[in-house]
């Protein structure tokens, strides 16, 4: 396997996975639309299947190719009205997508999808047999050759008479001798989009000296009075009717978009000295940026009809404007910028700061501004919209709710929120678990909902938003809510709770469901489910320094909120000193700094200290005791108390001195050392020394756990 | 062509048989470490303590922006601690996914020890650090203890500490 082929396969995998992810919500959206089937969406789904088929054919992944081909055939029958778009069809097409995903995994691992032959054959049977195939199937021209996988491999397809099946054209012949001519049986003129991708990949493969294949016309194809003709590299068929129908003239586009009235366009057209666009701007009918957009639409429509169709779908972003970049390169970039910030801190906070050399102050400020700008841009490179992750849940909700006989709608909001790529990876599984949990245990079935006076249709809301340096992702359902008593009972049984737990807050009780092995199925409802991996949720979220919060109202539903820091790489920190050690506290978790006298401090019987700050009693953590350090002084009045908070928890940490605010590049504390009590990682200071970064939530948790 | 492949095999085997070792001193004894693991040798540095790690992990240092843990090999071998001086060195080794610094009394030289001159460590070594020894390398009339870097660094110390 040469690196070029590997690259092509990688590209194929990424692209196909994206296609699958895109098709799923479209299918389910169509299904929800009921009887009215949106033609444009069907076309889009068709195109996505088609491009997968084309690429799979080129790369000779025959099972992917033949399954997507069959799916495409079904969609075509929907298009021409011989098949109705109904839930069983959606089920089957979803199965085809699942298969494709499996096959893609197999290809990634073994570079072939051969291991899936059996599944492919079964699925193809189902796809073919779906909805009692009409006798003379108007088979589409097999532009990209596919393989009839159901045929026993022993039958040499070239020599044997074509089987009587409706679709008997044969695909790539493994034994086909080199140098044979490609024979195709074009039946109907394929759409431009189809010809385009299918042929171009075919020509690609030919020009690369790929194996030349041939396929035989089927009896049907022959009788359809098109003789098999050697396919010459003809240009794609002219733009299909659909695009021809969409307006090409700027005025028409503007009218279509509702930006100008026909009368206004008439008016603008009268002035022959100026182009219509400029005239409209002059007339103050349309703002200039709208004209630019319309011009973009126009040029897209004049060009590639496929792209134009995408524009119509509201996806104005053309693929060409994106660049695929190896994530490792971005990581490298982030590392370098981290170094730069450390160097910048060394300069701006170093000894040179106090020496007023010709405008050094000014230069330092400028340097600071540039590095921060650079940092922002670099961070944004890693940011991706959360939309694809959310869209994956559409299918999950549909399948699970149907299986359980529940009626649930999924509402998605804030899907354009951007998060770091690593965050997307970390939340994907937790979201599945949370939603599954909501469906299994939260939302009641139709009968029960009606009985308790709720709408028969349950509702799960998936939302994302940015909030104070964090991303907050919520899974909200309007089900029965968590059952405090039962969770508590289970917690007591399992020894997770001391005593009867009556004094525990709701939040503390709900936290139990994230304990490993805590069987929510038995604890919360009687519905038996698989072990729902809520501990996985907690683990994954903690791996990106996030937290899970649970709110629940009995009878009215629950909210699971994932709170994840916006960036894992660089935070605003407060540098503090304890003896010779320096720690960094995240600025966002500091509420205030107070100096207290011994009188303000109360020592509890267990030795713990509490101090009254603004009418609230807060525990005091002496960092020197926690980390066995030698402080300047152990007297509380000599030091400073920094009040830090995590959600509702608030504690004070005793430090010797505040050094100052720093832009802090978070580095992991060597995987060799594993996870260390109360720490998020470390950072390199301007003078080259290291400061440990405190993770407030973890500190509070770890101290509690140790107590 | 069998003759060629045999010749290559022979060369390869010969290459295999010779290993370069970085030797260093702890107290009165000399140890060797397969040079393949060694990234660099640096002078003693200020380290930052890390809570909750075994005593032989002295803390972390900043190696040009990379934060790496440092272990004192004397303490790892349960030898008495000794004040660091200007000959004290940190050997930075790369084992598995980790960069780890090893504090040693001093680094001496790089030696070529043919495989033929390496013996397995005696079974009854009678010292508590014998399981770090991969072999005994004979150099002239002297013997160098060749360390097994993987075992020396071992599993993350937390796991080791709780074990």
PDB file of N, CA, C and O in Angstrom, chain A residues 22-23 25-27 29-30 35-49 75-76 78-80 85 191 193 240-243 246 256 301 305-315:
ATOM      1  N   UNK A  22     -24.651  12.829   7.485  1.00  0.00           N
ATOM      2  CA  UNK A  22     -25.530  13.830   6.913  1.00  0.00           C
ATOM      3  C   UNK A  22     -26.863  13.213   6.486  1.00  0.00           C
ATOM      4  O   UNK A  22     -27.912  13.828   6.621  1.00  0.00           O
ATOM      5  N   UNK A  23     -26.780  11.995   5.971  1.00  0.00           N
ATOM      6  CA  UNK A  23     -27.994  11.355   5.448  1.00  0.00           C
ATOM      7  C   UNK A  23     -28.989  11.048   6.557  1.00  0.00           C
ATOM      8  O   UNK A  23     -30.185  11.303   6.416  1.00  0.00           O
ATOM      9  N   UNK A  25     -30.006  12.253   9.609  1.00  0.00           N
ATOM     10  CA  UNK A  25     -31.052  13.200  10.026  1.00  0.00           C
ATOM     11  C   UNK A  25     -31.980  13.602   8.876  1.00  0.00           C
ATOM     12  O   UNK A  25     -33.161  13.871   9.109  1.00  0.00           O
ATOM     13  N   UNK A  26     -31.449  13.603   7.667  1.00  0.00           N
ATOM     14  CA  UNK A  26     -32.293  13.959   6.525  1.00  0.00           C
ATOM     15  C   UNK A  26     -33.413  12.939   6.359  1.00  0.00           C
ATOM     16  O   UNK A  26     -34.581  13.287   6.190  1.00  0.00           O
ATOM     17  N   UNK A  27     -33.017  11.669   6.446  1.00  0.00           N
ATOM     18  CA  UNK A  27     -34.011  10.590   6.302  1.00  0.00           C
ATOM     19  C   UNK A  27     -35.081  10.731   7.364  1.00  0.00           C
ATOM     20  O   UNK A  27     -36.283  10.657   7.075  1.00  0.00           O
ATOM     21  N   UNK A  29     -35.815  13.291   9.165  1.00  0.00           N
ATOM     22  CA  UNK A  29     -36.570  14.525   8.972  1.00  0.00           C
ATOM     23  C   UNK A  29     -37.679  14.319   7.955  1.00  0.00           C
ATOM     24  O   UNK A  29     -38.816  14.740   8.149  1.00  0.00           O
ATOM     25  N   UNK A  30     -37.336  13.608   6.874  1.00  0.00           N
ATOM     26  CA  UNK A  30     -38.331  13.335   5.839  1.00  0.00           C
ATOM     27  C   UNK A  30     -39.467  12.495   6.397  1.00  0.00           C
ATOM     28  O   UNK A  30     -40.638  12.749   6.138  1.00  0.00           O
ATOM     29  N   UNK A  35     -46.564  12.410   4.800  1.00  0.00           N
ATOM     30  CA  UNK A  35     -46.866  12.014   3.433  1.00  0.00           C
ATOM     31  C   UNK A  35     -46.130  12.869   2.406  1.00  0.00           C
ATOM     32  O   UNK A  35     -45.688  12.387   1.373  1.00  0.00           O
ATOM     33  N   UNK A  36     -45.954  14.121   2.749  1.00  0.00           N
ATOM     34  CA  UNK A  36     -45.315  14.990   1.777  1.00  0.00           C
ATOM     35  C   UNK A  36     -43.810  14.737   1.762  1.00  0.00           C
ATOM     36  O   UNK A  36     -43.117  14.914   2.765  1.00  0.00           O
ATOM     37  N   UNK A  37     -43.317  14.278   0.640  1.00  0.00           N
ATOM     38  CA  UNK A  37     -41.894  13.990   0.539  1.00  0.00           C
ATOM     39  C   UNK A  37     -41.229  15.100  -0.256  1.00  0.00           C
ATOM     40  O   UNK A  37     -41.596  15.382  -1.392  1.00  0.00           O
ATOM     41  N   UNK A  38     -40.277  15.716   0.414  1.00  0.00           N
ATOM     42  CA  UNK A  38     -39.600  16.834  -0.200  1.00  0.00           C
ATOM     43  C   UNK A  38     -38.603  16.343  -1.250  1.00  0.00           C
ATOM     44  O   UNK A  38     -37.630  15.662  -0.940  1.00  0.00           O
ATOM     45  N   UNK A  39     -38.860  16.695  -2.467  1.00  0.00           N
ATOM     46  CA  UNK A  39     -38.071  16.211  -3.584  1.00  0.00           C
ATOM     47  C   UNK A  39     -36.589  16.600  -3.459  1.00  0.00           C
ATOM     48  O   UNK A  39     -35.695  15.804  -3.697  1.00  0.00           O
ATOM     49  N   UNK A  40     -36.348  17.840  -3.048  1.00  0.00           N
ATOM     50  CA  UNK A  40     -34.968  18.317  -2.963  1.00  0.00           C
ATOM     51  C   UNK A  40     -34.173  17.488  -1.958  1.00  0.00           C
ATOM     52  O   UNK A  40     -33.010  17.152  -2.192  1.00  0.00           O
ATOM     53  N   UNK A  41     -34.831  17.134  -0.843  1.00  0.00           N
ATOM     54  CA  UNK A  41     -34.126  16.352   0.165  1.00  0.00           C
ATOM     55  C   UNK A  41     -33.828  14.955  -0.347  1.00  0.00           C
ATOM     56  O   UNK A  41     -32.736  14.423  -0.144  1.00  0.00           O
ATOM     57  N   UNK A  42     -34.829  14.364  -1.011  1.00  0.00           N
ATOM     58  CA  UNK A  42     -34.596  13.048  -1.599  1.00  0.00           C
ATOM     59  C   UNK A  42     -33.415  13.112  -2.561  1.00  0.00           C
ATOM     60  O   UNK A  42     -32.525  12.263  -2.539  1.00  0.00           O
ATOM     61  N   UNK A  43     -33.384  14.159  -3.366  1.00  0.00           N
ATOM     62  CA  UNK A  43     -32.281  14.304  -4.311  1.00  0.00           C
ATOM     63  C   UNK A  43     -30.956  14.379  -3.576  1.00  0.00           C
ATOM     64  O   UNK A  43     -29.961  13.795  -3.977  1.00  0.00           O
ATOM     65  N   UNK A  44     -30.987  15.098  -2.477  1.00  0.00           N
ATOM     66  CA  UNK A  44     -29.742  15.280  -1.736  1.00  0.00           C
ATOM     67  C   UNK A  44     -29.271  13.949  -1.151  1.00  0.00           C
ATOM     68  O   UNK A  44     -28.091  13.598  -1.238  1.00  0.00           O
ATOM     69  N   UNK A  45     -30.228  13.217  -0.565  1.00  0.00           N
ATOM     70  CA  UNK A  45     -29.879  11.919  -0.001  1.00  0.00           C
ATOM     71  C   UNK A  45     -29.337  11.015  -1.103  1.00  0.00           C
ATOM     72  O   UNK A  45     -28.333  10.327  -0.944  1.00  0.00           O
ATOM     73  N   UNK A  46     -30.024  11.077  -2.233  1.00  0.00           N
ATOM     74  CA  UNK A  46     -29.600  10.289  -3.383  1.00  0.00           C
ATOM     75  C   UNK A  46     -28.158  10.619  -3.753  1.00  0.00           C
ATOM     76  O   UNK A  46     -27.328   9.742  -3.940  1.00  0.00           O
ATOM     77  N   UNK A  47     -27.860  11.905  -3.819  1.00  0.00           N
ATOM     78  CA  UNK A  47     -26.500  12.331  -4.196  1.00  0.00           C
ATOM     79  C   UNK A  47     -25.470  11.806  -3.218  1.00  0.00           C
ATOM     80  O   UNK A  47     -24.399  11.364  -3.606  1.00  0.00           O
ATOM     81  N   UNK A  48     -25.817  11.872  -1.918  1.00  0.00           N
ATOM     82  CA  UNK A  48     -24.844  11.431  -0.915  1.00  0.00           C
ATOM     83  C   UNK A  48     -24.566   9.935  -1.054  1.00  0.00           C
ATOM     84  O   UNK A  48     -23.417   9.494  -1.036  1.00  0.00           O
ATOM     85  N   UNK A  49     -25.649   9.156  -1.226  1.00  0.00           N
ATOM     86  CA  UNK A  49     -25.453   7.726  -1.461  1.00  0.00           C
ATOM     87  C   UNK A  49     -24.636   7.517  -2.722  1.00  0.00           C
ATOM     88  O   UNK A  49     -23.754   6.670  -2.794  1.00  0.00           O
ATOM     89  N   UNK A  75     -34.178   4.746  -3.545  1.00  0.00           N
ATOM     90  CA  UNK A  75     -34.459   6.177  -3.515  1.00  0.00           C
ATOM     91  C   UNK A  75     -34.963   6.644  -4.875  1.00  0.00           C
ATOM     92  O   UNK A  75     -35.826   7.510  -4.977  1.00  0.00           O
ATOM     93  N   UNK A  76     -34.406   6.047  -5.885  1.00  0.00           N
ATOM     94  CA  UNK A  76     -34.834   6.432  -7.221  1.00  0.00           C
ATOM     95  C   UNK A  76     -36.295   6.060  -7.438  1.00  0.00           C
ATOM     96  O   UNK A  76     -37.047   6.786  -8.073  1.00  0.00           O
ATOM     97  N   UNK A  78     -38.459   5.976  -5.106  1.00  0.00           N
ATOM     98  CA  UNK A  78     -39.252   6.981  -4.397  1.00  0.00           C
ATOM     99  C   UNK A  78     -39.397   8.212  -5.287  1.00  0.00           C
ATOM    100  O   UNK A  78     -40.463   8.804  -5.402  1.00  0.00           O
ATOM    101  N   UNK A  79     -38.300   8.558  -5.936  1.00  0.00           N
ATOM    102  CA  UNK A  79     -38.314   9.747  -6.788  1.00  0.00           C
ATOM    103  C   UNK A  79     -39.318   9.612  -7.919  1.00  0.00           C
ATOM    104  O   UNK A  79     -40.030  10.551  -8.247  1.00  0.00           O
ATOM    105  N   UNK A  80     -39.357   8.438  -8.541  1.00  0.00           N
ATOM    106  CA  UNK A  80     -40.274   8.324  -9.667  1.00  0.00           C
ATOM    107  C   UNK A  80     -41.668   7.857  -9.240  1.00  0.00           C
ATOM    108  O   UNK A  80     -42.508   7.540 -10.073  1.00  0.00           O
ATOM    109  N   UNK A  85     -42.523   6.697   0.573  1.00  0.00           N
ATOM    110  CA  UNK A  85     -41.521   6.891   1.601  1.00  0.00           C
ATOM    111  C   UNK A  85     -42.169   6.656   2.958  1.00  0.00           C
ATOM    112  O   UNK A  85     -42.939   7.473   3.446  1.00  0.00           O
ATOM    113  N   UNK A 191     -28.395  11.796 -14.499  1.00  0.00           N
ATOM    114  CA  UNK A 191     -28.359  13.218 -14.202  1.00  0.00           C
ATOM    115  C   UNK A 191     -26.921  13.695 -14.229  1.00  0.00           C
ATOM    116  O   UNK A 191     -25.990  12.919 -14.089  1.00  0.00           O
ATOM    117  N   UNK A 193     -25.259  15.352 -12.167  1.00  0.00           N
ATOM    118  CA  UNK A 193     -24.524  15.153 -10.920  1.00  0.00           C
ATOM    119  C   UNK A 193     -23.987  13.741 -10.856  1.00  0.00           C
ATOM    120  O   UNK A 193     -22.856  13.501 -10.471  1.00  0.00           O
ATOM    121  N   UNK A 240     -29.534  19.338 -15.561  1.00  0.00           N
ATOM    122  CA  UNK A 240     -30.887  18.812 -15.545  1.00  0.00           C
ATOM    123  C   UNK A 240     -31.917  19.924 -15.361  1.00  0.00           C
ATOM    124  O   UNK A 240     -31.585  21.040 -14.998  1.00  0.00           O
ATOM    125  N   UNK A 241     -33.140  19.524 -15.603  1.00  0.00           N
ATOM    126  CA  UNK A 241     -34.225  20.501 -15.614  1.00  0.00           C
ATOM    127  C   UNK A 241     -34.278  21.320 -14.330  1.00  0.00           C
ATOM    128  O   UNK A 241     -34.542  22.510 -14.344  1.00  0.00           O
ATOM    129  N   UNK A 242     -33.992  20.667 -13.220  1.00  0.00           N
ATOM    130  CA  UNK A 242     -34.143  21.323 -11.933  1.00  0.00           C
ATOM    131  C   UNK A 242     -33.328  22.615 -11.869  1.00  0.00           C
ATOM    132  O   UNK A 242     -33.814  23.652 -11.457  1.00  0.00           O
ATOM    133  N   UNK A 243     -32.062  22.506 -12.303  1.00  0.00           N
ATOM    134  CA  UNK A 243     -31.237  23.696 -12.211  1.00  0.00           C
ATOM    135  C   UNK A 243     -31.587  24.683 -13.307  1.00  0.00           C
ATOM    136  O   UNK A 243     -31.449  25.881 -13.131  1.00  0.00           O
ATOM    137  N   UNK A 246     -34.108  26.872 -11.969  1.00  0.00           N
ATOM    138  CA  UNK A 246     -33.800  27.865 -10.950  1.00  0.00           C
ATOM    139  C   UNK A 246     -33.214  29.102 -11.617  1.00  0.00           C
ATOM    140  O   UNK A 246     -32.469  29.010 -12.571  1.00  0.00           O
ATOM    141  N   UNK A 256     -36.418  36.164  -5.812  1.00  0.00           N
ATOM    142  CA  UNK A 256     -36.624  34.869  -5.163  1.00  0.00           C
ATOM    143  C   UNK A 256     -36.308  34.967  -3.670  1.00  0.00           C
ATOM    144  O   UNK A 256     -37.008  34.411  -2.827  1.00  0.00           O
ATOM    145  N   UNK A 301     -24.797  28.952  -9.574  1.00  0.00           N
ATOM    146  CA  UNK A 301     -25.805  28.325 -10.427  1.00  0.00           C
ATOM    147  C   UNK A 301     -25.340  28.212 -11.860  1.00  0.00           C
ATOM    148  O   UNK A 301     -25.706  27.282 -12.563  1.00  0.00           O
ATOM    149  N   UNK A 305     -23.789  22.441 -11.464  1.00  0.00           N
ATOM    150  CA  UNK A 305     -25.182  22.309 -11.037  1.00  0.00           C
ATOM    151  C   UNK A 305     -25.292  21.632  -9.678  1.00  0.00           C
ATOM    152  O   UNK A 305     -26.215  21.899  -8.913  1.00  0.00           O
ATOM    153  N   UNK A 306     -24.339  20.785  -9.377  1.00  0.00           N
ATOM    154  CA  UNK A 306     -24.362  20.076  -8.107  1.00  0.00           C
ATOM    155  C   UNK A 306     -24.205  21.072  -6.970  1.00  0.00           C
ATOM    156  O   UNK A 306     -24.891  21.034  -5.964  1.00  0.00           O
ATOM    157  N   UNK A 307     -23.276  21.981  -7.178  1.00  0.00           N
ATOM    158  CA  UNK A 307     -23.018  23.001  -6.176  1.00  0.00           C
ATOM    159  C   UNK A 307     -24.226  23.902  -6.037  1.00  0.00           C
ATOM    160  O   UNK A 307     -24.612  24.282  -4.952  1.00  0.00           O
ATOM    161  N   UNK A 308     -24.803  24.205  -7.193  1.00  0.00           N
ATOM    162  CA  UNK A 308     -25.964  25.084  -7.160  1.00  0.00           C
ATOM    163  C   UNK A 308     -27.057  24.451  -6.320  1.00  0.00           C
ATOM    164  O   UNK A 308     -27.715  25.117  -5.540  1.00  0.00           O
ATOM    165  N   UNK A 309     -27.178  23.141  -6.451  1.00  0.00           N
ATOM    166  CA  UNK A 309     -28.188  22.449  -5.681  1.00  0.00           C
ATOM    167  C   UNK A 309     -27.885  22.577  -4.198  1.00  0.00           C
ATOM    168  O   UNK A 309     -28.778  22.760  -3.384  1.00  0.00           O
ATOM    169  N   UNK A 310     -26.615  22.531  -3.875  1.00  0.00           N
ATOM    170  CA  UNK A 310     -26.238  22.681  -2.477  1.00  0.00           C
ATOM    171  C   UNK A 310     -26.629  24.061  -1.973  1.00  0.00           C
ATOM    172  O   UNK A 310     -27.071  24.232  -0.855  1.00  0.00           O
ATOM    173  N   UNK A 311     -26.430  25.043  -2.824  1.00  0.00           N
ATOM    174  CA  UNK A 311     -26.805  26.405  -2.445  1.00  0.00           C
ATOM    175  C   UNK A 311     -28.285  26.448  -2.112  1.00  0.00           C
ATOM    176  O   UNK A 311     -28.696  27.076  -1.150  1.00  0.00           O
ATOM    177  N   UNK A 312     -29.053  25.763  -2.946  1.00  0.00           N
ATOM    178  CA  UNK A 312     -30.486  25.770  -2.709  1.00  0.00           C
ATOM    179  C   UNK A 312     -30.838  25.131  -1.385  1.00  0.00           C
ATOM    180  O   UNK A 312     -31.795  25.506  -0.737  1.00  0.00           O
ATOM    181  N   UNK A 313     -30.024  24.176  -0.996  1.00  0.00           N
ATOM    182  CA  UNK A 313     -30.277  23.525   0.281  1.00  0.00           C
ATOM    183  C   UNK A 313     -29.922  24.437   1.441  1.00  0.00           C
ATOM    184  O   UNK A 313     -30.025  24.052   2.597  1.00  0.00           O
ATOM    185  N   UNK A 314     -29.464  25.599   1.128  1.00  0.00           N
ATOM    186  CA  UNK A 314     -29.138  26.528   2.192  1.00  0.00           C
ATOM    187  C   UNK A 314     -27.734  26.313   2.716  1.00  0.00           C
ATOM    188  O   UNK A 314     -27.317  26.895   3.702  1.00  0.00           O
ATOM    189  N   UNK A 315     -27.011  25.472   2.044  1.00  0.00           N
ATOM    190  CA  UNK A 315     -25.635  25.248   2.464  1.00  0.00           C
ATOM    191  C   UNK A 315     -24.731  26.021   1.537  1.00  0.00           C
ATOM    192  O   UNK A 315     -24.153  25.472   0.615  1.00  0.00           O
TER     193      UNK A 315
END
